[in-house]
Amino acid sequence: MSSIIPIADLRTASPLDAVLRAAAHAPANDAGPLVDTRGRALHDLRISVTDRCNFRCVYCMPKEIFGRDYPFLPQSELLTFEEIERLARIFVDQGVRKIRLTGGEPLLRRNLERLIEMLARIGNLDITLTTNGALLAKKARSLRDAGLQRVTVSLDSLDDATFRAMNDVEFPVARVLEGIEAASAAGLAPVKINMVVKRGVNDASIVPMARHWKGTGHIVRFIEYMDVGATNGWRMDDVVSAGTIVKTIDAALGLENAQPNYPGEVAERWRYRDGSGEIGVIASVTQAFCRDCTRARVSTDGKLYTCLFANVGYDLRALLRGKHDAEVAAVIAAIWRQRADRYSEIRSASTARLPKVEMSYIGG
Ligand SMILES: C[S@@+](CC[C@H](N)C(=O)[O-])C[C@H]1O[C@@H](n2cnc3c(N)ncnc32)[C@H](O)[C@@H]1O
Ligand code: SF4
């Protein structure tokens, strides 16, 4: 595993100086929407509220590398709720209309409801959350009351043994299903359900998963296993393509293609021919969607990443702690304007081995 760079080293990299120099000459919000060098507008923001997790999913935080003792950030390194809210307001002024709270496992962040209330007060903003569902049964109602609008729950199999093997902490399927029920009852329906498909591990669960949620209104999204981070030992051979996933479900349950809900939607939509609902497939490996990527990510310690596959981030926390909002906004604008990322389009066996930050830290 010589390609693994210690997470701490990656976290210190912050090529901010050049951007700060550019920002000095580029006022924020000077003319219309903020677009990057490929014409992509800034629209979505993902915020990792913790790098900790109670699962050890084999494709995300595999135990083999650090055991249960991941080198998590100390509490003092985390952005405070006040800093996250401030940053969110700045991003909204720059055109962001959707914020997804993620992690790590976001429901492990204490009093997350308070943050959601703070974000909900900003207005003009869609607030969503991605969770492994372990704590959702307990928290769905309070999250909804705080202003959460939608939730995505990860669930990789309905087969208990397969699911336990994938989360690698013996967590049972039934408890995640309770979480989805609770979310639905609290008014967070339809719930999106994310299933990462890894060949030979849970590909036999594709059709049972589709069948289980067909007709319920909830939407399963099948996700190609990606080469995020440097610890999951990703190999192309482990990827089941979106094309194969669609063919498999079509053969069993009958699918037809559906139009995207909006231009640049990440999941490709397919509906059941009998009218009983839809699924999504996210083909981030076999059909890269860099061209339409409007997403920025803020890591747990406040670094801005303009690509999931980046290995350096820009230290916004330092700016928040020393500069006025207008200066932070100018830096964000300068970073976005110079953005040229298109990792998935140029992915190859060799790029897959490049150092990248872990998904739990950058926010999945
Ligand atoms: C990193 S997790 C964070 C939120 C929460 N802990 C959860 O699991 O939903 C966000 C999403 O990223 C997905 N994910 C993690 N590692 C992945 C990988 N290597 N390839 C594709 N998706 C991945 C997870 O399945 C999950 O749906
Ligand atoms: S995918 Fe989510 S639940 Fe699984 S280890 Fe990563 S952060 Fe945790």
Tab-separated table of C-alpha atoms and ligand atoms in Angstrom:
chain	number	residue	atom	x	y	z
A	1	MET	CA	0.000	0.000	0.000
A	2	SER	CA	2.802	2.407	-0.870
A	3	SER	CA	0.352	4.867	-2.480
A	4	ILE	CA	-1.193	5.812	0.839
A	5	ILE	CA	-0.283	9.283	1.964
A	6	PRO	CA	-0.980	10.005	5.635
A	7	ILE	CA	-4.269	11.878	5.851
A	8	ALA	CA	-2.632	14.475	8.080
A	9	ASP	CA	-0.161	15.386	5.307
A	10	LEU	CA	-2.924	15.871	2.787
A	11	ARG	CA	-4.836	18.010	5.199
A	12	THR	CA	-2.029	20.506	5.582
A	13	ALA	CA	-1.719	21.161	1.842
A	14	SER	CA	-3.450	24.429	1.010
A	15	PRO	CA	-2.381	26.330	-2.108
A	16	LEU	CA	-4.159	29.422	-0.889
A	17	ASP	CA	-1.490	31.998	-1.531
A	18	ALA	CA	-1.892	32.043	-5.307
A	19	VAL	CA	-5.650	32.196	-4.957
A	20	LEU	CA	-5.442	35.000	-2.414
A	21	ARG	CA	-3.370	36.967	-4.890
A	22	ALA	CA	-5.977	36.327	-7.598
A	23	ALA	CA	-8.780	37.222	-5.179
A	24	ALA	CA	-7.240	40.610	-4.560
A	25	HIS	CA	-7.963	41.425	-8.218
A	26	ALA	CA	-11.348	39.719	-8.496
A	27	PRO	CA	-14.167	41.131	-6.369
A	28	ALA	CA	-16.868	38.641	-5.380
A	29	ASN	CA	-20.246	38.736	-7.080
A	30	ASP	CA	-19.041	41.207	-9.653
A	31	ALA	CA	-21.096	40.004	-12.593
A	32	GLY	CA	-23.841	37.372	-12.559
A	33	PRO	CA	-23.440	33.755	-11.499
A	34	LEU	CA	-20.094	32.428	-10.428
A	35	VAL	CA	-18.789	30.076	-13.123
A	36	ASP	CA	-15.548	28.153	-13.431
A	37	THR	CA	-13.192	27.785	-16.399
A	38	ARG	CA	-15.514	25.166	-17.916
A	39	GLY	CA	-18.648	27.281	-17.542
A	40	ARG	CA	-19.980	25.382	-14.518
A	41	ALA	CA	-21.928	27.493	-12.001
A	42	LEU	CA	-21.537	27.003	-8.264
A	43	HIS	CA	-24.859	25.605	-7.036
A	44	ASP	CA	-24.406	22.863	-4.424
A	45	LEU	CA	-22.351	22.667	-1.272
A	46	ARG	CA	-21.558	19.530	0.715
A	47	ILE	CA	-20.371	20.041	4.243
A	48	SER	CA	-18.697	17.269	6.195
A	49	VAL	CA	-19.750	17.909	9.800
A	50	THR	CA	-17.607	15.111	11.240
A	51	ASP	CA	-14.974	12.724	9.920
A	52	ARG	CA	-16.007	10.115	12.483
A	53	CYS	CA	-18.201	7.164	11.729
A	54	ASN	CA	-19.815	4.293	13.592
A	55	PHE	CA	-19.528	2.062	10.484
A	56	ARG	CA	-16.428	0.779	8.734
A	57	CYS	CA	-17.837	0.257	5.237
A	58	VAL	CA	-15.378	-1.767	3.223
A	59	TYR	CA	-15.400	0.723	0.329
A	60	CYS	CA	-14.996	3.816	2.512
A	61	MET	CA	-13.213	3.284	5.851
A	62	PRO	CA	-11.897	-0.259	5.664
A	63	LYS	CA	-10.658	-1.605	8.971
A	64	GLU	CA	-7.533	-3.129	7.442
A	65	ILE	CA	-5.809	0.233	7.225
A	66	PHE	CA	-6.301	1.810	10.628
A	67	GLY	CA	-8.376	-0.761	12.496
A	68	ARG	CA	-11.024	1.038	14.508
A	69	ASP	CA	-8.522	3.767	15.337
A	70	TYR	CA	-8.748	6.110	12.400
A	71	PRO	CA	-6.660	9.258	12.826
A	72	PHE	CA	-9.715	11.427	13.380
A	73	LEU	CA	-9.476	15.179	13.755
A	74	PRO	CA	-9.481	16.530	17.305
A	75	GLN	CA	-12.642	18.439	18.255
A	76	SER	CA	-10.751	21.742	18.207
A	77	GLU	CA	-10.060	21.339	14.474
A	78	LEU	CA	-13.726	21.116	13.515
A	79	LEU	CA	-15.606	24.091	12.159
A	80	THR	CA	-18.025	25.290	14.829
A	81	PHE	CA	-21.732	25.566	13.984
A	82	GLU	CA	-21.350	29.347	13.948
A	83	GLU	CA	-18.516	29.052	11.414
A	84	ILE	CA	-20.506	26.633	9.265
A	85	GLU	CA	-23.494	28.976	9.291
A	86	ARG	CA	-21.307	31.948	8.383
A	87	LEU	CA	-19.722	30.018	5.568
A	88	ALA	CA	-23.123	28.812	4.346
A	89	ARG	CA	-24.391	32.404	4.161
A	90	ILE	CA	-21.335	33.403	2.165
A	91	PHE	CA	-21.831	30.477	-0.222
A	92	VAL	CA	-25.525	31.303	-0.620
A	93	ASP	CA	-24.548	34.845	-1.605
A	94	GLN	CA	-22.307	33.222	-4.223
A	95	GLY	CA	-25.204	31.256	-5.734
A	96	VAL	CA	-25.431	28.053	-3.677
A	97	ARG	CA	-29.039	26.837	-3.377
A	98	LYS	CA	-28.544	23.376	-1.917
A	99	ILE	CA	-26.575	22.256	1.111
A	100	ARG	CA	-26.031	18.613	1.975
A	101	LEU	CA	-24.707	17.741	5.421
A	102	THR	CA	-22.583	14.649	5.342
A	103	GLY	CA	-19.435	13.130	6.744
A	104	GLY	CA	-18.325	10.671	8.210
A	105	GLU	CA	-21.634	9.992	9.852
A	106	PRO	CA	-23.318	13.378	10.309
A	107	LEU	CA	-25.722	12.155	12.985
A	108	LEU	CA	-22.719	11.583	15.250
A	109	ARG	CA	-22.174	15.340	15.429
A	110	ARG	CA	-23.741	16.431	18.717
A	111	ASN	CA	-26.764	18.767	18.470
A	112	LEU	CA	-26.828	18.630	14.683
A	113	GLU	CA	-30.424	19.842	14.901
A	114	ARG	CA	-29.142	23.185	16.154
A	115	LEU	CA	-26.996	23.563	13.030
A	116	ILE	CA	-29.943	22.649	10.814
A	117	GLU	CA	-32.073	25.316	12.524
A	118	MET	CA	-29.332	27.856	11.912
A	119	LEU	CA	-29.064	26.901	8.239
A	120	ALA	CA	-32.835	26.854	7.779
A	121	ARG	CA	-32.974	30.471	8.939
A	122	ILE	CA	-30.778	31.503	5.977
A	123	GLY	CA	-33.695	30.804	3.621
A	124	ASN	CA	-33.674	30.250	-0.145
A	125	LEU	CA	-31.910	26.969	0.451
A	126	ASP	CA	-32.603	23.256	0.115
A	127	ILE	CA	-31.160	21.449	3.170
A	128	THR	CA	-30.508	17.721	2.933
A	129	LEU	CA	-28.510	15.090	4.776
A	130	THR	CA	-26.823	11.805	3.896
A	131	THR	CA	-26.695	9.245	6.703
A	132	ASN	CA	-26.015	5.573	7.262
A	133	GLY	CA	-29.339	5.511	9.108
A	134	ALA	CA	-28.031	3.984	12.336
A	135	LEU	CA	-29.335	6.848	14.476
A	136	LEU	CA	-32.155	7.938	12.215
A	137	ALA	CA	-35.027	6.209	14.003
A	138	LYS	CA	-34.182	8.267	17.080
A	139	LYS	CA	-33.525	11.541	15.299
A	140	ALA	CA	-35.812	11.759	12.253
A	141	ARG	CA	-38.510	13.807	13.969
A	142	SER	CA	-36.149	16.328	15.568
A	143	LEU	CA	-34.218	16.720	12.310
A	144	ARG	CA	-37.425	17.419	10.436
A	145	ASP	CA	-38.623	19.837	13.125
A	146	ALA	CA	-35.298	21.657	12.879
A	147	GLY	CA	-35.879	22.287	9.171
A	148	LEU	CA	-34.310	19.342	7.346
A	149	GLN	CA	-36.143	18.921	4.050
A	150	ARG	CA	-34.924	15.602	2.700
A	151	VAL	CA	-32.735	12.696	3.657
A	152	THR	CA	-30.631	10.143	1.804
A	153	VAL	CA	-29.973	6.867	3.603
A	154	SER	CA	-27.189	4.501	2.596
A	155	LEU	CA	-28.129	0.831	2.562
A	156	ASP	CA	-26.023	-1.642	0.620
A	157	SER	CA	-28.072	-4.799	0.977
A	158	LEU	CA	-31.276	-6.129	2.508
A	159	ASP	CA	-29.526	-9.382	3.223
A	160	ASP	CA	-28.438	-9.090	6.823
A	161	ALA	CA	-25.213	-11.075	6.489
A	162	THR	CA	-24.140	-9.102	3.399
A	163	PHE	CA	-24.981	-5.784	5.019
A	164	ARG	CA	-23.111	-6.653	8.215
A	165	ALA	CA	-20.092	-7.697	6.163
A	166	MET	CA	-20.164	-4.399	4.286
A	167	ASN	CA	-20.576	-2.089	7.287
A	168	ASP	CA	-18.074	-4.322	9.116
A	169	VAL	CA	-19.433	-3.450	12.568
A	170	GLU	CA	-22.210	-6.063	12.636
A	171	PHE	CA	-24.926	-3.448	12.213
A	172	PRO	CA	-28.251	-5.099	11.317
A	173	VAL	CA	-30.393	-4.147	8.297
A	174	ALA	CA	-33.515	-3.975	10.456
A	175	ARG	CA	-32.307	-0.903	12.337
A	176	VAL	CA	-31.657	1.019	9.096
A	177	LEU	CA	-35.121	0.042	7.859
A	178	GLU	CA	-36.568	1.447	11.106
A	179	GLY	CA	-34.681	4.670	10.396
A	180	ILE	CA	-36.152	4.926	6.898
A	181	GLU	CA	-39.641	4.288	8.314
A	182	ALA	CA	-39.156	6.972	10.937
A	183	ALA	CA	-37.908	9.450	8.333
A	184	SER	CA	-40.918	8.727	6.190
A	185	ALA	CA	-43.307	9.120	9.133
A	186	ALA	CA	-41.646	12.392	10.089
A	187	GLY	CA	-42.370	13.842	6.634
A	188	LEU	CA	-38.975	13.321	5.044
A	189	ALA	CA	-40.433	11.101	2.296
A	190	PRO	CA	-39.630	10.223	-0.362
A	191	VAL	CA	-36.370	8.950	1.055
A	192	LYS	CA	-33.470	8.358	-1.308
A	193	ILE	CA	-31.638	5.121	-0.622
A	194	ASN	CA	-28.017	4.849	-1.766
A	195	MET	CA	-26.589	1.434	-2.548
A	196	VAL	CA	-22.920	1.214	-3.528
A	197	VAL	CA	-22.435	-1.894	-5.639
A	198	LYS	CA	-19.202	-3.822	-5.276
A	199	ARG	CA	-18.677	-6.839	-7.503
A	200	GLY	CA	-18.754	-10.162	-5.718
A	201	VAL	CA	-19.814	-8.482	-2.483
A	202	ASN	CA	-23.385	-7.211	-2.926
A	203	ASP	CA	-24.206	-7.448	-6.629
A	204	ALA	CA	-26.629	-10.268	-5.806
A	205	SER	CA	-28.576	-7.712	-3.758
A	206	ILE	CA	-29.383	-5.409	-6.710
A	207	VAL	CA	-32.708	-6.951	-7.733
A	208	PRO	CA	-33.964	-7.682	-4.179
A	209	MET	CA	-33.199	-4.061	-3.275
A	210	ALA	CA	-35.068	-2.711	-6.308
A	211	ARG	CA	-38.002	-5.050	-5.688
A	212	HIS	CA	-38.277	-4.164	-1.998
A	213	TRP	CA	-38.646	-0.405	-2.617
A	214	LYS	CA	-40.631	-0.614	-5.872
A	215	GLY	CA	-44.047	0.951	-5.338
A	216	THR	CA	-43.156	2.586	-2.025
A	217	GLY	CA	-42.361	6.057	-3.388
A	218	HIS	CA	-38.824	5.864	-2.037
A	219	ILE	CA	-36.064	5.970	-4.641
A	220	VAL	CA	-33.084	3.622	-4.659
A	221	ARG	CA	-29.951	4.967	-6.301
A	222	PHE	CA	-27.407	2.376	-7.343
A	223	ILE	CA	-23.897	3.816	-7.200
A	224	GLU	CA	-20.815	2.596	-9.013
A	225	TYR	CA	-18.020	1.832	-6.600
A	226	MET	CA	-15.529	4.715	-6.873
A	227	ASP	CA	-11.815	5.173	-6.324
A	228	VAL	CA	-12.263	7.820	-3.647
A	229	GLY	CA	-9.590	8.088	-0.991
A	230	ALA	CA	-6.503	5.952	-0.888
A	231	THR	CA	-7.488	3.263	1.592
A	232	ASN	CA	-10.174	1.174	-0.077
A	233	GLY	CA	-7.884	-0.687	-2.498
A	234	TRP	CA	-10.176	0.155	-5.431
A	235	ARG	CA	-9.800	-1.825	-8.638
A	236	MET	CA	-11.798	-1.376	-11.827
A	237	ASP	CA	-12.626	-5.085	-11.665
A	238	ASP	CA	-14.678	-4.418	-8.516
A	239	VAL	CA	-16.954	-1.951	-10.321
A	240	VAL	CA	-20.332	-3.115	-11.577
A	241	SER	CA	-21.225	-0.626	-14.289
A	242	ALA	CA	-24.451	1.352	-14.221
A	243	GLY	CA	-25.242	-0.229	-17.596
A	244	THR	CA	-25.077	-3.715	-16.086
A	245	ILE	CA	-27.130	-2.631	-13.078
A	246	VAL	CA	-29.881	-1.227	-15.320
A	247	LYS	CA	-29.880	-4.351	-17.524
A	248	THR	CA	-30.141	-6.599	-14.468
A	249	ILE	CA	-33.090	-4.706	-12.995
A	250	ASP	CA	-34.757	-4.294	-16.378
A	251	ALA	CA	-34.647	-8.045	-16.982
A	252	ALA	CA	-36.334	-8.733	-13.641
A	253	LEU	CA	-38.706	-5.805	-13.196
A	254	GLY	CA	-38.970	-3.841	-16.471
A	255	LEU	CA	-37.483	-0.361	-16.806
A	256	GLU	CA	-37.614	2.547	-19.220
A	257	ASN	CA	-35.471	5.651	-19.341
A	258	ALA	CA	-36.846	8.819	-17.738
A	259	GLN	CA	-35.914	12.451	-18.333
A	260	PRO	CA	-33.671	14.176	-15.799
A	261	ASN	CA	-35.497	16.320	-13.231
A	262	TYR	CA	-33.106	19.165	-14.029
A	263	PRO	CA	-30.103	19.637	-16.306
A	264	GLY	CA	-26.961	18.104	-14.873
A	265	GLU	CA	-28.746	15.709	-12.457
A	266	VAL	CA	-26.118	13.281	-11.180
A	267	ALA	CA	-28.337	10.196	-11.061
A	268	GLU	CA	-29.675	8.882	-14.344
A	269	ARG	CA	-33.402	8.185	-13.868
A	270	TRP	CA	-35.142	4.976	-14.877
A	271	ARG	CA	-38.816	4.259	-14.174
A	272	TYR	CA	-40.642	0.969	-13.887
A	273	ARG	CA	-42.670	0.245	-16.990
A	274	ASP	CA	-45.691	-0.629	-14.838
A	275	GLY	CA	-45.709	2.892	-13.367
A	276	SER	CA	-44.735	1.801	-9.873
A	277	GLY	CA	-41.903	4.240	-9.320
A	278	GLU	CA	-38.325	4.868	-10.333
A	279	ILE	CA	-34.696	4.165	-9.573
A	280	GLY	CA	-31.511	6.126	-10.196
A	281	VAL	CA	-28.052	5.008	-11.237
A	282	ILE	CA	-24.954	7.029	-10.530
A	283	ALA	CA	-22.327	6.133	-13.111
A	284	SER	CA	-19.482	8.173	-11.728
A	285	VAL	CA	-16.881	5.746	-13.073
A	286	THR	CA	-18.215	4.582	-16.445
A	287	GLN	CA	-19.997	7.796	-17.530
A	288	ALA	CA	-18.259	10.696	-15.863
A	289	PHE	CA	-20.434	13.725	-15.197
A	290	CYS	CA	-17.669	16.269	-14.534
A	291	ARG	CA	-19.087	18.387	-17.344
A	292	ASP	CA	-22.124	19.251	-15.241
A	293	CYS	CA	-20.543	19.293	-11.797
A	294	THR	CA	-21.737	22.332	-9.835
A	295	ARG	CA	-20.590	21.088	-6.434
A	296	ALA	CA	-18.138	22.365	-3.858
A	297	ARG	CA	-17.197	20.506	-0.681
A	298	VAL	CA	-16.078	21.743	2.690
A	299	SER	CA	-14.185	19.246	4.814
A	300	THR	CA	-14.684	18.768	8.531
A	301	ASP	CA	-11.878	21.211	9.309
A	302	GLY	CA	-13.045	23.828	6.841
A	303	LYS	CA	-11.009	23.159	3.725
A	304	LEU	CA	-12.676	23.830	0.406
A	305	TYR	CA	-12.373	21.116	-2.252
A	306	THR	CA	-13.702	21.611	-5.750
A	307	CYS	CA	-13.552	17.915	-6.634
A	308	LEU	CA	-14.244	14.699	-4.737
A	309	PHE	CA	-10.965	13.378	-6.088
A	310	ALA	CA	-8.831	16.333	-5.121
A	311	ASN	CA	-5.801	15.977	-2.911
A	312	VAL	CA	-5.494	19.571	-1.783
A	313	GLY	CA	-7.989	21.881	-0.187
A	314	TYR	CA	-8.101	25.584	0.521
A	315	ASP	CA	-8.109	26.504	4.176
A	316	LEU	CA	-11.292	28.513	4.650
A	317	ARG	CA	-11.239	28.030	8.424
A	318	ALA	CA	-8.106	30.152	8.718
A	319	LEU	CA	-9.807	32.831	6.633
A	320	LEU	CA	-13.006	32.670	8.663
A	321	ARG	CA	-10.986	33.163	11.805
A	322	GLY	CA	-9.051	36.147	10.472
A	323	LYS	CA	-10.973	37.880	7.701
A	324	HIS	CA	-14.290	39.611	7.046
A	325	ASP	CA	-17.058	37.911	5.084
A	326	ALA	CA	-16.359	39.966	1.966
A	327	GLU	CA	-12.760	38.776	1.926
A	328	VAL	CA	-13.779	35.129	2.415
A	329	ALA	CA	-16.332	35.550	-0.377
A	330	ALA	CA	-13.709	36.981	-2.710
A	331	VAL	CA	-11.436	34.008	-2.076
A	332	ILE	CA	-14.221	31.500	-2.689
A	333	ALA	CA	-15.095	33.287	-5.910
A	334	ALA	CA	-11.465	33.249	-7.039
A	335	ILE	CA	-11.126	29.544	-6.247
A	336	TRP	CA	-14.268	28.690	-8.173
A	337	ARG	CA	-13.375	30.853	-11.172
A	338	GLN	CA	-10.037	29.090	-11.615
A	339	ARG	CA	-11.531	25.607	-11.163
A	340	ALA	CA	-10.788	23.185	-13.990
A	341	ASP	CA	-11.335	19.764	-12.316
A	342	ARG	CA	-12.526	16.834	-14.403
A	343	TYR	CA	-10.977	13.885	-12.632
A	344	SER	CA	-13.594	11.299	-13.551
A	345	GLU	CA	-13.282	12.133	-17.231
A	346	ILE	CA	-9.549	11.456	-17.212
A	347	ARG	CA	-9.586	8.551	-14.751
A	348	SER	CA	-7.272	5.673	-15.582
A	349	ALA	CA	-5.516	2.931	-13.685
A	350	SER	CA	-2.710	5.367	-12.934
A	351	THR	CA	-4.900	8.273	-11.758
A	352	ALA	CA	-6.735	5.849	-9.475
A	353	ARG	CA	-3.471	5.415	-7.583
A	354	LEU	CA	-2.897	9.140	-7.067
A	355	PRO	CA	-3.159	10.372	-3.490
A	356	LYS	CA	-6.649	11.596	-2.637
A	357	VAL	CA	-8.369	12.616	0.550
A	358	GLU	CA	-10.716	10.161	2.207
A	359	MET	CA	-14.431	10.459	1.538
A	360	SER	CA	-15.294	10.512	5.243
A	361	TYR	CA	-13.195	13.668	5.643
A	362	ILE	CA	-14.113	15.532	2.464
A	363	GLY	CA	-17.774	14.554	2.763
A	364	GLY	CA	-19.413	11.938	0.541
B	1	LIG	C1	-19.178	8.946	2.728
B	1	LIG	S1	-20.853	8.644	3.078
B	1	LIG	C2	-21.188	9.847	4.322
B	1	LIG	C3	-22.590	9.838	4.863
B	1	LIG	C4	-23.024	8.640	5.658
B	1	LIG	N1	-22.036	8.138	6.547
B	1	LIG	C5	-23.526	7.556	4.744
B	1	LIG	O1	-22.881	6.506	4.643
B	1	LIG	O2	-24.547	7.769	4.115
B	1	LIG	C6	-21.773	9.303	1.716
B	1	LIG	C7	-22.075	8.357	0.586
B	1	LIG	O3	-20.869	8.013	-0.044
B	1	LIG	C8	-20.968	6.671	-0.467
B	1	LIG	N2	-19.628	6.127	-0.674
B	1	LIG	C9	-18.643	5.985	0.236
B	1	LIG	N3	-17.542	5.431	-0.320
B	1	LIG	C10	-17.854	5.215	-1.632
B	1	LIG	C11	-17.139	4.665	-2.743
B	1	LIG	N4	-15.907	4.209	-2.617
B	1	LIG	N5	-17.780	4.605	-3.932
B	1	LIG	C12	-19.039	5.053	-4.079
B	1	LIG	N6	-19.752	5.595	-3.083
B	1	LIG	C13	-19.175	5.667	-1.866
B	1	LIG	C14	-21.703	6.028	0.671
B	1	LIG	O4	-22.296	4.821	0.323
B	1	LIG	C15	-22.726	7.072	1.020
B	1	LIG	O5	-23.925	6.876	0.299
B	2	SF4	S1	-19.938	5.235	3.771
B	2	SF4	FE1	-20.760	6.480	5.431
B	2	SF4	S2	-21.312	4.901	6.944
B	2	SF4	FE2	-19.912	3.913	5.592
B	2	SF4	S3	-17.912	4.162	6.567
B	2	SF4	FE3	-18.177	5.814	5.046
B	2	SF4	S4	-18.929	7.498	6.241
B	2	SF4	FE4	-19.268	5.638	7.443
